[in-house]
mmCIF file with all atom_site columns, C-alpha atoms in Angstrom:
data_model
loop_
_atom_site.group_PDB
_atom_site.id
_atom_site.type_symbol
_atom_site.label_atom_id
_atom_site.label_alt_id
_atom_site.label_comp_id
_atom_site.label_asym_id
_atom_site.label_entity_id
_atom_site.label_seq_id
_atom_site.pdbx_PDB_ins_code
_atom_site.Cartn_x
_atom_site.Cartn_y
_atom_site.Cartn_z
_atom_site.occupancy
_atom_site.B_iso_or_equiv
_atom_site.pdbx_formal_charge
_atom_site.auth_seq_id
_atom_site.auth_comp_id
_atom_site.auth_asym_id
_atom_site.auth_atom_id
_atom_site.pdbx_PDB_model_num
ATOM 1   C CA . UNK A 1 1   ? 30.135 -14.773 13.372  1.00 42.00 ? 33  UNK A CA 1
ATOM 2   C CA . UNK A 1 2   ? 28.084 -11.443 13.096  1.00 54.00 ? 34  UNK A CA 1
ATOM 3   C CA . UNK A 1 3   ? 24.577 -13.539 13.089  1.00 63.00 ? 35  UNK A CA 1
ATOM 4   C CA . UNK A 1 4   ? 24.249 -12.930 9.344   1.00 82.00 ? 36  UNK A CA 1
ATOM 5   C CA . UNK A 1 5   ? 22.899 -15.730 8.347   1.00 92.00 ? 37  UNK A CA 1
ATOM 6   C CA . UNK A 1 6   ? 22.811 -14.786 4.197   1.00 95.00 ? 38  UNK A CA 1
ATOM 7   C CA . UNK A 1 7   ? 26.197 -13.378 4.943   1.00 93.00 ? 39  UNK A CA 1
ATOM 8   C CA . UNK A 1 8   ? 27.677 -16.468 2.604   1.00 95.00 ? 40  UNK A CA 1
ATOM 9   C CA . UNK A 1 9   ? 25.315 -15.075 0.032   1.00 97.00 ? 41  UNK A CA 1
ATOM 10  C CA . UNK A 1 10  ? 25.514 -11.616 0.054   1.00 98.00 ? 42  UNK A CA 1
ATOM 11  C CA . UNK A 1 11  ? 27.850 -10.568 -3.414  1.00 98.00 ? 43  UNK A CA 1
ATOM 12  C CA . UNK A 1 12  ? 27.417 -6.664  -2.542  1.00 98.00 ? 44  UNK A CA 1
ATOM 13  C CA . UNK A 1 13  ? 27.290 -5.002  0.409   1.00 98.00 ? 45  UNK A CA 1
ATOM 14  C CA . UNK A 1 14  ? 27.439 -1.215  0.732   1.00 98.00 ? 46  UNK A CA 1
ATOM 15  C CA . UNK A 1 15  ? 26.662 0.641   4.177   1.00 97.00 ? 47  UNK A CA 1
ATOM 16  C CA . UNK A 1 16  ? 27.791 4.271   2.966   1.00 97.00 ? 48  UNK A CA 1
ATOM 17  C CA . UNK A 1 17  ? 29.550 4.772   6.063   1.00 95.00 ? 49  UNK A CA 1
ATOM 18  C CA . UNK A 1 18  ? 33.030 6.742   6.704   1.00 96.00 ? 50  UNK A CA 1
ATOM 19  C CA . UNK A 1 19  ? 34.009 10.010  7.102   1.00 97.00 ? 51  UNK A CA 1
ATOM 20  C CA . UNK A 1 20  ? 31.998 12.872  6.515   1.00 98.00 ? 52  UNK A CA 1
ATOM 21  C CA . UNK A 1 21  ? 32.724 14.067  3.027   1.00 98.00 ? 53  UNK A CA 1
ATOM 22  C CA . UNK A 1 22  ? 34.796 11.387  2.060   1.00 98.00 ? 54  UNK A CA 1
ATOM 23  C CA . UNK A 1 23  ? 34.392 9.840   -1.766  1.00 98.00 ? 55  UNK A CA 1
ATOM 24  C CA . UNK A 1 24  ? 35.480 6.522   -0.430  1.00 98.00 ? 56  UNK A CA 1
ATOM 25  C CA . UNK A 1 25  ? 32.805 3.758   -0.842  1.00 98.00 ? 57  UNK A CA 1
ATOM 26  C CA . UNK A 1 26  ? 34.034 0.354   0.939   1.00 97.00 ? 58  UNK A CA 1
ATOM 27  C CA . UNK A 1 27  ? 32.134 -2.820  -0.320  1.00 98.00 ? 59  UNK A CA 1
ATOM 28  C CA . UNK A 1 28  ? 32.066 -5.407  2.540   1.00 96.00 ? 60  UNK A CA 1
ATOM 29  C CA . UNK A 1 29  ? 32.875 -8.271  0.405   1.00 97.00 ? 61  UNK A CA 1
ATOM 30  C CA . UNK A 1 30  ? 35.472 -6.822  -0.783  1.00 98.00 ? 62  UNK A CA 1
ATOM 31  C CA . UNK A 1 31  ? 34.786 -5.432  -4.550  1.00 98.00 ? 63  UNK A CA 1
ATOM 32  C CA . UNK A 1 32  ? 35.936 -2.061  -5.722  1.00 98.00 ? 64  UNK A CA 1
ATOM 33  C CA . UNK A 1 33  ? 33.160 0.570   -5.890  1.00 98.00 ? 65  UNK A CA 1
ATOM 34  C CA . UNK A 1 34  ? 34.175 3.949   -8.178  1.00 98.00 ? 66  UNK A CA 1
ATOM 35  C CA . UNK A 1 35  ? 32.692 7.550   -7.441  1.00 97.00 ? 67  UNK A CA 1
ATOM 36  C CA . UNK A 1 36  ? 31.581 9.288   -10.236 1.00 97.00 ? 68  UNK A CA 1
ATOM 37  C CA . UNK A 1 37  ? 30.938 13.063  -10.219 1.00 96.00 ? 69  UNK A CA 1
ATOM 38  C CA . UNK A 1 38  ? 30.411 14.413  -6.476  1.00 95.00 ? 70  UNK A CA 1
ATOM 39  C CA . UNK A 1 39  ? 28.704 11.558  -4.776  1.00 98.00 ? 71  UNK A CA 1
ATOM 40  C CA . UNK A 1 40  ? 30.038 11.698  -1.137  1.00 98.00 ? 72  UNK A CA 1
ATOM 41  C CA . UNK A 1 41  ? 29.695 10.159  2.521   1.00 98.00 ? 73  UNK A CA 1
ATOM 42  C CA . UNK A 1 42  ? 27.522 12.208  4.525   1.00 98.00 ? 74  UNK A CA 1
ATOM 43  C CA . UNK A 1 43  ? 26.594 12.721  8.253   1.00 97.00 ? 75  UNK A CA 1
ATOM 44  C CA . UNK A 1 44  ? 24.021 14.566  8.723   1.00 97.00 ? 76  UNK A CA 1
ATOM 45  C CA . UNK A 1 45  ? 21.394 12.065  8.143   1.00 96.00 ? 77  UNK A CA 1
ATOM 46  C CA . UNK A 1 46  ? 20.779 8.550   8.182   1.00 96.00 ? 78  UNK A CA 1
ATOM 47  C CA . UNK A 1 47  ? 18.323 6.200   8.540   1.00 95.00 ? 79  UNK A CA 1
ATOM 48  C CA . UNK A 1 48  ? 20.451 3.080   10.129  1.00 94.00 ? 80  UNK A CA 1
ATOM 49  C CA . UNK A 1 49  ? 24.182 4.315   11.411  1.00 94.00 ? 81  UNK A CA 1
ATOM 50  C CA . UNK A 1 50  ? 25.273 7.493   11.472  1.00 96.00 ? 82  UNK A CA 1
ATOM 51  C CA . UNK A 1 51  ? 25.690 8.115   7.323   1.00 98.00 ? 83  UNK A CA 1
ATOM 52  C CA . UNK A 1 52  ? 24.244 7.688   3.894   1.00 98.00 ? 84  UNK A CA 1
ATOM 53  C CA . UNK A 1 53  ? 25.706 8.380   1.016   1.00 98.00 ? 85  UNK A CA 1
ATOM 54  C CA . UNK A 1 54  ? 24.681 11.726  -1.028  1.00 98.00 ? 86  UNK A CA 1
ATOM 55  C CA . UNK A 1 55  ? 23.517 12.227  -4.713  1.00 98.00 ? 87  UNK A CA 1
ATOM 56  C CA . UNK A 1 56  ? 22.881 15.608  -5.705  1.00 95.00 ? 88  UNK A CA 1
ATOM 57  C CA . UNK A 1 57  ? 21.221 14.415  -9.308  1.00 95.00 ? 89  UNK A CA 1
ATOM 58  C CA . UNK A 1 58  ? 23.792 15.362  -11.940 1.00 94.00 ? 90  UNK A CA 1
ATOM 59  C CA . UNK A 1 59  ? 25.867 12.689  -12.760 1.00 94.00 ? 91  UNK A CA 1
ATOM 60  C CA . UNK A 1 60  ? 26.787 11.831  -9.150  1.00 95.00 ? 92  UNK A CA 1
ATOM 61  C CA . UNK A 1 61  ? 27.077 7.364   -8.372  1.00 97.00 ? 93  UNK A CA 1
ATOM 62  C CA . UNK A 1 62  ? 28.972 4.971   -7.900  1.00 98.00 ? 94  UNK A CA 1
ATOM 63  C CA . UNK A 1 63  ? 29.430 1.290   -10.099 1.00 97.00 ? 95  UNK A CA 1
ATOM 64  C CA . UNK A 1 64  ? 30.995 -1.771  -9.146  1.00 98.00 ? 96  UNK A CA 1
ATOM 65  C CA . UNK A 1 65  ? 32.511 -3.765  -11.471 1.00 97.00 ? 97  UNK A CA 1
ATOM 66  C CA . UNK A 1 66  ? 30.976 -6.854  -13.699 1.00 97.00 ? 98  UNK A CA 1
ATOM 67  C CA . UNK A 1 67  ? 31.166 -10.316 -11.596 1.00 97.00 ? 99  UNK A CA 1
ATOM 68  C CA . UNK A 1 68  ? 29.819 -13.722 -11.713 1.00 97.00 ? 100 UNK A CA 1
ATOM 69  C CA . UNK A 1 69  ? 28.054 -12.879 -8.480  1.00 98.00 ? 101 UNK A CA 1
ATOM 70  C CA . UNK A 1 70  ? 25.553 -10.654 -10.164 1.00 98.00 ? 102 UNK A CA 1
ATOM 71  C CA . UNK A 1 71  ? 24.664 -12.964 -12.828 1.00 97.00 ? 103 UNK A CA 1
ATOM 72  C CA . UNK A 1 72  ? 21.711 -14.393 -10.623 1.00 97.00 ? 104 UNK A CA 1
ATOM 73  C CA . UNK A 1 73  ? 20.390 -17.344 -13.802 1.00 97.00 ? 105 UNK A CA 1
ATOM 74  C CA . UNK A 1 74  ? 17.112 -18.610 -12.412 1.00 97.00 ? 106 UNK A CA 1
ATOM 75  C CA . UNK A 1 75  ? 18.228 -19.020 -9.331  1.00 97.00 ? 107 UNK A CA 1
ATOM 76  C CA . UNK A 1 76  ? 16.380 -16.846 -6.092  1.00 98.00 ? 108 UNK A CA 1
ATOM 77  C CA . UNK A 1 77  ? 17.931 -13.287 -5.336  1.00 98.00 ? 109 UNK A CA 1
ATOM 78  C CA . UNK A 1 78  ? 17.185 -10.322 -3.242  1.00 98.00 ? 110 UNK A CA 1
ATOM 79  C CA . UNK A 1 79  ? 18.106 -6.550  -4.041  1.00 98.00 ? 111 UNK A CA 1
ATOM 80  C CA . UNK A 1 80  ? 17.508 -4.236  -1.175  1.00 97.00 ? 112 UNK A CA 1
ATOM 81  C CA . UNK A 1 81  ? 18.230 -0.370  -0.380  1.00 98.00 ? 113 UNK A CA 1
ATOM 82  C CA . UNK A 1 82  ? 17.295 2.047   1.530   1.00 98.00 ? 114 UNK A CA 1
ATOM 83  C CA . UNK A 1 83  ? 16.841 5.594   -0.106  1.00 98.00 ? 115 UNK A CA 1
ATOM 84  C CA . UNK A 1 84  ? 15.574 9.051   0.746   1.00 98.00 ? 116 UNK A CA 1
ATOM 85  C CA . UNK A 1 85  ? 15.020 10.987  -2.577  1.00 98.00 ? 117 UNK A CA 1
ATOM 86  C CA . UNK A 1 86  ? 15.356 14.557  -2.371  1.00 98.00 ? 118 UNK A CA 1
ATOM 87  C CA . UNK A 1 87  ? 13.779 14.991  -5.770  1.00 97.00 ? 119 UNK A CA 1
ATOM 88  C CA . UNK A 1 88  ? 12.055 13.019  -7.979  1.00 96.00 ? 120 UNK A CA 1
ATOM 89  C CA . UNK A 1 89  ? 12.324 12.712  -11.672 1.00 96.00 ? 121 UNK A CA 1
ATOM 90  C CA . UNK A 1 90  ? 11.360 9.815   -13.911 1.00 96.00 ? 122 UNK A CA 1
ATOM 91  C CA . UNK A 1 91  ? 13.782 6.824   -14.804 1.00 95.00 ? 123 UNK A CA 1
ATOM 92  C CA . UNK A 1 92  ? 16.160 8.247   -12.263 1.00 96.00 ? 124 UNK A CA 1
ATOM 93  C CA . UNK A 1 93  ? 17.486 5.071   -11.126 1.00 97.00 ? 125 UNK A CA 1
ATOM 94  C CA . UNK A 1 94  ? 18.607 3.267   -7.674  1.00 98.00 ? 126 UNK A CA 1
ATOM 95  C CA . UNK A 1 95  ? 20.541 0.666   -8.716  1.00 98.00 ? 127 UNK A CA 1
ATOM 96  C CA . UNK A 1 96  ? 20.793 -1.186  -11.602 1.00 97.00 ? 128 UNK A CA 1
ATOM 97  C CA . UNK A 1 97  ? 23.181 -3.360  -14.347 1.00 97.00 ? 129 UNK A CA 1
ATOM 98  C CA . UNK A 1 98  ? 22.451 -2.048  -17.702 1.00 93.00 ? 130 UNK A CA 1
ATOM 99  C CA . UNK A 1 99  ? 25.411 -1.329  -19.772 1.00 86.00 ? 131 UNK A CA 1
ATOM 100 C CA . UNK A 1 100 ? 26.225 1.740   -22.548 1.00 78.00 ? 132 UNK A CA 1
ATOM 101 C CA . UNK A 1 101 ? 23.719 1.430   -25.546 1.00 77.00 ? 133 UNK A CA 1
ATOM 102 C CA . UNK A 1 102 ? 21.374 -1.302  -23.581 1.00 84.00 ? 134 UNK A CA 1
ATOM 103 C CA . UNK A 1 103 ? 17.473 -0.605  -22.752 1.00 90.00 ? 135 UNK A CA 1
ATOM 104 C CA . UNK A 1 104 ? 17.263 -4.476  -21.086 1.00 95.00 ? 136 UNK A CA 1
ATOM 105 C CA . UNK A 1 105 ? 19.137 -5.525  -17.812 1.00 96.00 ? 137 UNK A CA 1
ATOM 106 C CA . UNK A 1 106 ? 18.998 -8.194  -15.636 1.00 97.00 ? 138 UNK A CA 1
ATOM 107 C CA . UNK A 1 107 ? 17.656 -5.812  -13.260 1.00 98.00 ? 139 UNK A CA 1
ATOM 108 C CA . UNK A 1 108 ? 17.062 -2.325  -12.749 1.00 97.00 ? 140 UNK A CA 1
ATOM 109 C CA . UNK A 1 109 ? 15.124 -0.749  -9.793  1.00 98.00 ? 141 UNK A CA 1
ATOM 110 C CA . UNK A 1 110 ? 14.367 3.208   -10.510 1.00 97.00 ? 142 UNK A CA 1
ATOM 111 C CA . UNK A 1 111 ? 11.719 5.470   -10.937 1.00 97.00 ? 143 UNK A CA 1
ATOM 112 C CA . UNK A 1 112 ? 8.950  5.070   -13.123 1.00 96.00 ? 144 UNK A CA 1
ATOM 113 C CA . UNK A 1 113 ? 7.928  7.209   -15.583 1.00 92.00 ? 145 UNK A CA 1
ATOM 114 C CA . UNK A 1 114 ? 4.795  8.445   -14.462 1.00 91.00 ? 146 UNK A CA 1
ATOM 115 C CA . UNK A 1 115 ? 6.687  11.249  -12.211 1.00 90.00 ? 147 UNK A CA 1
ATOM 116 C CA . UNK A 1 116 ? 4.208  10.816  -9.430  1.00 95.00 ? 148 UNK A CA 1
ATOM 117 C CA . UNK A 1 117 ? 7.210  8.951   -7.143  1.00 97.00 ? 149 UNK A CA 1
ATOM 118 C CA . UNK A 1 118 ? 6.095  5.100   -7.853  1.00 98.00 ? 150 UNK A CA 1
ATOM 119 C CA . UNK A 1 119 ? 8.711  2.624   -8.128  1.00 98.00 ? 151 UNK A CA 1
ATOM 120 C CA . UNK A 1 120 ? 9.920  0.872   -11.105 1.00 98.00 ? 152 UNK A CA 1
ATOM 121 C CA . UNK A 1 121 ? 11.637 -2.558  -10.639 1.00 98.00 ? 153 UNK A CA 1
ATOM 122 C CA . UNK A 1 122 ? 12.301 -4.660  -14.390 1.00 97.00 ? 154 UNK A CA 1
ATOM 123 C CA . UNK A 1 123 ? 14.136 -7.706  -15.303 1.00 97.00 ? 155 UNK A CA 1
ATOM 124 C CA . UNK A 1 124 ? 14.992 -9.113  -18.948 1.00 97.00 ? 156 UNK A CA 1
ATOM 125 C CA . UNK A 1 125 ? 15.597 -12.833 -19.420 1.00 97.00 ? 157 UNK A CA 1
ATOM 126 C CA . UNK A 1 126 ? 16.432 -12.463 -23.346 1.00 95.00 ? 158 UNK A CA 1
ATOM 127 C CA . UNK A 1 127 ? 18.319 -9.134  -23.336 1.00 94.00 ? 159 UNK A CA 1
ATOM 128 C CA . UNK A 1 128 ? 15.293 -7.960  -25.936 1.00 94.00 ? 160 UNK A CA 1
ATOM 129 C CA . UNK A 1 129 ? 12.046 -7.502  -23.693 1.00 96.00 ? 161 UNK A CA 1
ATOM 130 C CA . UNK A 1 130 ? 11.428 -7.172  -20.075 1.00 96.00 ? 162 UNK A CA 1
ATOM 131 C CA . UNK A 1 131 ? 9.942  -10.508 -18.603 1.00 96.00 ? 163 UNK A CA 1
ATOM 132 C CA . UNK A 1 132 ? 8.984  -8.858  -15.496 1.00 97.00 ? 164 UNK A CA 1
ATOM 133 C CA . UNK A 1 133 ? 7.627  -4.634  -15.059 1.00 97.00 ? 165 UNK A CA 1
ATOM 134 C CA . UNK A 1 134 ? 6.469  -4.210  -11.641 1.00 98.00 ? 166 UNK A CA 1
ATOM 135 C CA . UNK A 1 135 ? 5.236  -0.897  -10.522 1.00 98.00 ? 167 UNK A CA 1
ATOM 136 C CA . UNK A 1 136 ? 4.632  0.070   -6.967  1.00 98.00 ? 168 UNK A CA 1
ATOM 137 C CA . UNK A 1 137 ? 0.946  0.814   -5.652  1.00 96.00 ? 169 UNK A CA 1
ATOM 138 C CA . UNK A 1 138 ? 3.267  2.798   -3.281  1.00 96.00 ? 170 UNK A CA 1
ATOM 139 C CA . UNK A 1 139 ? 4.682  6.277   -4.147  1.00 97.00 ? 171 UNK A CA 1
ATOM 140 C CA . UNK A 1 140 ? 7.638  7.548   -2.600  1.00 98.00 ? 172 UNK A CA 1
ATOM 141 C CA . UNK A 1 141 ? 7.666  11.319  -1.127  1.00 98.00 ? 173 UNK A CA 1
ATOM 142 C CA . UNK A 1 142 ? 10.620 13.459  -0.926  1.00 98.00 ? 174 UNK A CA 1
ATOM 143 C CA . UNK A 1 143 ? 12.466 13.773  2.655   1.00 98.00 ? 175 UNK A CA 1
ATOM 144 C CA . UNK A 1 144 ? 11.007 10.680  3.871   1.00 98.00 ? 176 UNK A CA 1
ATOM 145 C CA . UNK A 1 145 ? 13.425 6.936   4.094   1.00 98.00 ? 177 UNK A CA 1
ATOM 146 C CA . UNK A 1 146 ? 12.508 4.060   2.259   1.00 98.00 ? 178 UNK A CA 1
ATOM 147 C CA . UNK A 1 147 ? 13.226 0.454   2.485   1.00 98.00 ? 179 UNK A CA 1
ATOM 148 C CA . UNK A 1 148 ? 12.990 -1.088  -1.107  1.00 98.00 ? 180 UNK A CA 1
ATOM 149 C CA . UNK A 1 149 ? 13.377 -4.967  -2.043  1.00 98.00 ? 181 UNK A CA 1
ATOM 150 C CA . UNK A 1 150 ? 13.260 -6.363  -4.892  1.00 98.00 ? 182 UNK A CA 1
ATOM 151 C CA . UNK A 1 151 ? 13.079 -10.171 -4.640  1.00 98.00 ? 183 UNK A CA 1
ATOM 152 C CA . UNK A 1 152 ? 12.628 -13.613 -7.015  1.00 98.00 ? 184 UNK A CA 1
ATOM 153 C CA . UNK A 1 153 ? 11.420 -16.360 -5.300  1.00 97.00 ? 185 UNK A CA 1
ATOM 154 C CA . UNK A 1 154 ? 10.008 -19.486 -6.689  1.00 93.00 ? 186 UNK A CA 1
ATOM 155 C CA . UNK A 1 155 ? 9.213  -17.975 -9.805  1.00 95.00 ? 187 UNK A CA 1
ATOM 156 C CA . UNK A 1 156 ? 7.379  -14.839 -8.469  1.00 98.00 ? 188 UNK A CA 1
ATOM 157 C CA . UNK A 1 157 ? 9.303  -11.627 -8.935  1.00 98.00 ? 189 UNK A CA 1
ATOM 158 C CA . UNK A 1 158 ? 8.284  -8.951  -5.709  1.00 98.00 ? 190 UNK A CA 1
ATOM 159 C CA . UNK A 1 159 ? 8.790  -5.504  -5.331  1.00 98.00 ? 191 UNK A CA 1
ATOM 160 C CA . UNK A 1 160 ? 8.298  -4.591  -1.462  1.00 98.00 ? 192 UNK A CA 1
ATOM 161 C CA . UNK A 1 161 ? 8.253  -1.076  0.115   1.00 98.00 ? 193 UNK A CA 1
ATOM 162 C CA . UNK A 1 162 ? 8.802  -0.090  3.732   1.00 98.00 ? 194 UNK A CA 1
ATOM 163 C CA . UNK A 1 163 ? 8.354  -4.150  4.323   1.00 98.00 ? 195 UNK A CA 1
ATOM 164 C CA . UNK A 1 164 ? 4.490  -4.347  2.307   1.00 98.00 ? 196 UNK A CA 1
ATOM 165 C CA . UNK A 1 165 ? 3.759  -5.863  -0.895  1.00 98.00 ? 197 UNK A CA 1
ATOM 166 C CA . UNK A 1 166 ? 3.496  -3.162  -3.849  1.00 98.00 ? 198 UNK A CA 1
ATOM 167 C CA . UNK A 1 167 ? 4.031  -4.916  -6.728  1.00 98.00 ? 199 UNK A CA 1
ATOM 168 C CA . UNK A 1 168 ? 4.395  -8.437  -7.856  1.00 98.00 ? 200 UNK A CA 1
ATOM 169 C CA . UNK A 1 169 ? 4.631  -10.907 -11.448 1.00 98.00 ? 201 UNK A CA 1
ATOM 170 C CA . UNK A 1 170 ? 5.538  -14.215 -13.004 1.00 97.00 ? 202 UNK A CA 1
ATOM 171 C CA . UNK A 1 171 ? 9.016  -14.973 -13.952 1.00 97.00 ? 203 UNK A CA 1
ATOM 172 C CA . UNK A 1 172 ? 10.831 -17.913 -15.541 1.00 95.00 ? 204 UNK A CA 1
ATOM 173 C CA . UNK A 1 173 ? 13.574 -18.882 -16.955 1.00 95.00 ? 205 UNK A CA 1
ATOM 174 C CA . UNK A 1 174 ? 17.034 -17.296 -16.209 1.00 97.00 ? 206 UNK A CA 1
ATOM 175 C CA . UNK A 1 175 ? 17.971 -13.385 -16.100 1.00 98.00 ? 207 UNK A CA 1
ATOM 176 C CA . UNK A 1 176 ? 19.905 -12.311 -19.017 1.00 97.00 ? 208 UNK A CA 1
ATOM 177 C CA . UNK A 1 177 ? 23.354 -12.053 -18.704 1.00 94.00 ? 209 UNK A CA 1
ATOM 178 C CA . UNK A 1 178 ? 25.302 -9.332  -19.937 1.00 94.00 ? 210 UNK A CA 1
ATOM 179 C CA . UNK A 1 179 ? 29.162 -7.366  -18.454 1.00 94.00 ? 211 UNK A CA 1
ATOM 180 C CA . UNK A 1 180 ? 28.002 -4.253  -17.431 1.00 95.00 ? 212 UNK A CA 1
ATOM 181 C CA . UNK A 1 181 ? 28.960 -3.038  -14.189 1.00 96.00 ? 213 UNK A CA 1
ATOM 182 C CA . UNK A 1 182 ? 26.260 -2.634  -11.187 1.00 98.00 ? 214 UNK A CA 1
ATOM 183 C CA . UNK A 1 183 ? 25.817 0.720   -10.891 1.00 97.00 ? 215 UNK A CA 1
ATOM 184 C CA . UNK A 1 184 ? 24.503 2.952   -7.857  1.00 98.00 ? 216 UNK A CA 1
ATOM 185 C CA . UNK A 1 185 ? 22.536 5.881   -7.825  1.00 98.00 ? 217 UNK A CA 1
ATOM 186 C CA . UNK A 1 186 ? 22.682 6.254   -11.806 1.00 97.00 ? 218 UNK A CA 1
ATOM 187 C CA . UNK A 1 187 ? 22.198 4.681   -15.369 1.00 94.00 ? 219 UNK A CA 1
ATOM 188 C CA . UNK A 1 188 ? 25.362 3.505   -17.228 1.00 90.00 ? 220 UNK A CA 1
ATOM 189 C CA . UNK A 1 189 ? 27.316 6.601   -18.762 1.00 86.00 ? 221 UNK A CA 1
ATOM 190 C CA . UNK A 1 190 ? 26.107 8.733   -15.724 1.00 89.00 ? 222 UNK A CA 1
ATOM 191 C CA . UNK A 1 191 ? 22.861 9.435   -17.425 1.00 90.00 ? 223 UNK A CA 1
ATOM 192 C CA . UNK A 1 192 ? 19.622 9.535   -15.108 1.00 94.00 ? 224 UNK A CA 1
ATOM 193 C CA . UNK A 1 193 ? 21.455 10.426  -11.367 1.00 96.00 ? 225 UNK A CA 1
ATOM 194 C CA . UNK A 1 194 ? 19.331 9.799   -8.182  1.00 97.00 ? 226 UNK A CA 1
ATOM 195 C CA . UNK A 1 195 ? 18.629 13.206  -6.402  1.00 98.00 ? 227 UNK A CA 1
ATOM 196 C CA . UNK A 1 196 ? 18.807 11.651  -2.712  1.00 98.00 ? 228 UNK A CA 1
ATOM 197 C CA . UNK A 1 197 ? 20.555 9.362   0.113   1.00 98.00 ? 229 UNK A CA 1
ATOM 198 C CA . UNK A 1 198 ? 21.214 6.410   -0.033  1.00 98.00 ? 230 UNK A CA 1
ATOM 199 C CA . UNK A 1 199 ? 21.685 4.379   3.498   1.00 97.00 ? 231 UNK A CA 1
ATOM 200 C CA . UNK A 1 200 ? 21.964 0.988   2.670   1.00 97.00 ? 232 UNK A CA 1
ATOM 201 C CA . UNK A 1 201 ? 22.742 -1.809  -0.070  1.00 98.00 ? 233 UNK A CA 1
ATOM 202 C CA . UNK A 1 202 ? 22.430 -5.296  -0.210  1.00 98.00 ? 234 UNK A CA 1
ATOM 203 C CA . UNK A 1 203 ? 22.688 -7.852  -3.083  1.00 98.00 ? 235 UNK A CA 1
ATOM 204 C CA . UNK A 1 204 ? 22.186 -11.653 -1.930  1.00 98.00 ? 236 UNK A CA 1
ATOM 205 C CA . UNK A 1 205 ? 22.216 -14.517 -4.917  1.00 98.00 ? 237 UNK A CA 1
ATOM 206 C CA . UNK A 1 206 ? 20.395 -17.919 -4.199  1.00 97.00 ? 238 UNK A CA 1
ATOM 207 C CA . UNK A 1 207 ? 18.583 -16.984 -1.701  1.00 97.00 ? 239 UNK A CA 1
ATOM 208 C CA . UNK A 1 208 ? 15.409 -14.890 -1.409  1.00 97.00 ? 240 UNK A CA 1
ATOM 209 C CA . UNK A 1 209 ? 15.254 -13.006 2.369   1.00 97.00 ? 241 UNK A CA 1
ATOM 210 C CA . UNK A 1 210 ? 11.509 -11.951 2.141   1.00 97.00 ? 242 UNK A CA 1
ATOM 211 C CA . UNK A 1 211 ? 8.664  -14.067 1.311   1.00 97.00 ? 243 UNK A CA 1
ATOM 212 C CA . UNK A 1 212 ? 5.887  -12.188 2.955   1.00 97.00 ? 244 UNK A CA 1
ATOM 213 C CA . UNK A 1 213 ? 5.669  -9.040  4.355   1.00 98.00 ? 245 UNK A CA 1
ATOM 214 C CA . UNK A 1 214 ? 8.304  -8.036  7.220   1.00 97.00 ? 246 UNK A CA 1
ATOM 215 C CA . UNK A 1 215 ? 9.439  -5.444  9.450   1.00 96.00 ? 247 UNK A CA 1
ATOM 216 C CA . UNK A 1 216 ? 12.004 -3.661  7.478   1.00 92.00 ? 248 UNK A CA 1
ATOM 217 C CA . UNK A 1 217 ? 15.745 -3.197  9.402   1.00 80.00 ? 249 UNK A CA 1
#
């Protein structure tokens, strides 16, 4: 009814928007997102609306718990955020679904560990190696927005930024699957908090929404 047409798809769906100051994070499908440390709704800035949410780096996020939905096999998917890093520090991560005492995850989009602001986006199939590593050609700066996607599609994983290619590899064979949560803006146990905004979240299973390069929203 709202011209979505991956709306049937979409399993997470996060448009940090409410109150200023409010911990409240409201999932449009309807799953129940937890704040951890002071992670908050802002106003000041934001990229599409009028808020983003706010991570000030130390153990600030939010998780959503374990679901079916997120366990993509080796099916399509698309991950997509927008984000506006106020700091950048290696590993800090976006969003992710590694649980306590994993290194693998089905996915994980983060830093890299090179410092200089490139993305990381990694995906285990066996819970023991990563069958994908993509690193971005692009490098994010502090104070400016980013779209990021992360997409599988026909056996190519893609890592796109502001709508261009950065980073692409083979895949096969379905993701891992494991029962940690998805978390936001963090690792599991807090560890390795975003310093930054984040604007926008989307997580669509079965179907890939970007094949080439686009305009981002």
């Amino acid at each position: 009814s709202d011209g979505d047409v991956y709306k049937s798809q979409t399993v997470l769906s996060l448009h940090f928007d409410g109150a200023n100051g409010s911990t409240l994070f409201t999932d449009r499908t309807g799953k129940t997102v937890t704040t951890y440390g002071n992670a908050k709704i802002d106003t000041a800035l934001a990229k599409i609306g009028y808020s983003s949410g706010v991570f000030d780096g130390g153990g600030d996020g939010l998780s959503v718990p374990d679901s079916a939905d997120f366990s993509f096999g080796s099916g399509d998917f698309t991950v997509d955020l927008i984000v506006r890093p106020a700091g950048i520090t290696p590993w800090d991560v976006f969003v992710g679904k590694r649980t306590s005492g994993e290194v693998f995850a089905p996915f994980v989009i983060l830093f890299n560990g090179s410092g200089n602001g490139a993305v990381g986006a990694y995906a285990s199939t066996n819970g023991s190696s990563w069958a994908a590593q993509l690193i971005s050609s692009t490098v994010l700066q502090v104070g400016n927005w980013y779209h990021i996607a992360l997409v599988r599609y026909s056996g190519t994983l893609s890592l796109y930024i502001n709508g261009v290619l950065s980073a692409s590899g083979a895949i096969t064979g379905a993701l891992m699957s494991n029962t940690s949560a998805v978390f936001v803006g963090m690792d599991r146990d807090a560890a390795n908090s975003l310093n930054g905004r984040i604007n926008f979240l989307r997580v669509i299973k079965g179907a890939a929404v970007y094949t080439d390069n686009f305009t981002p929203p």
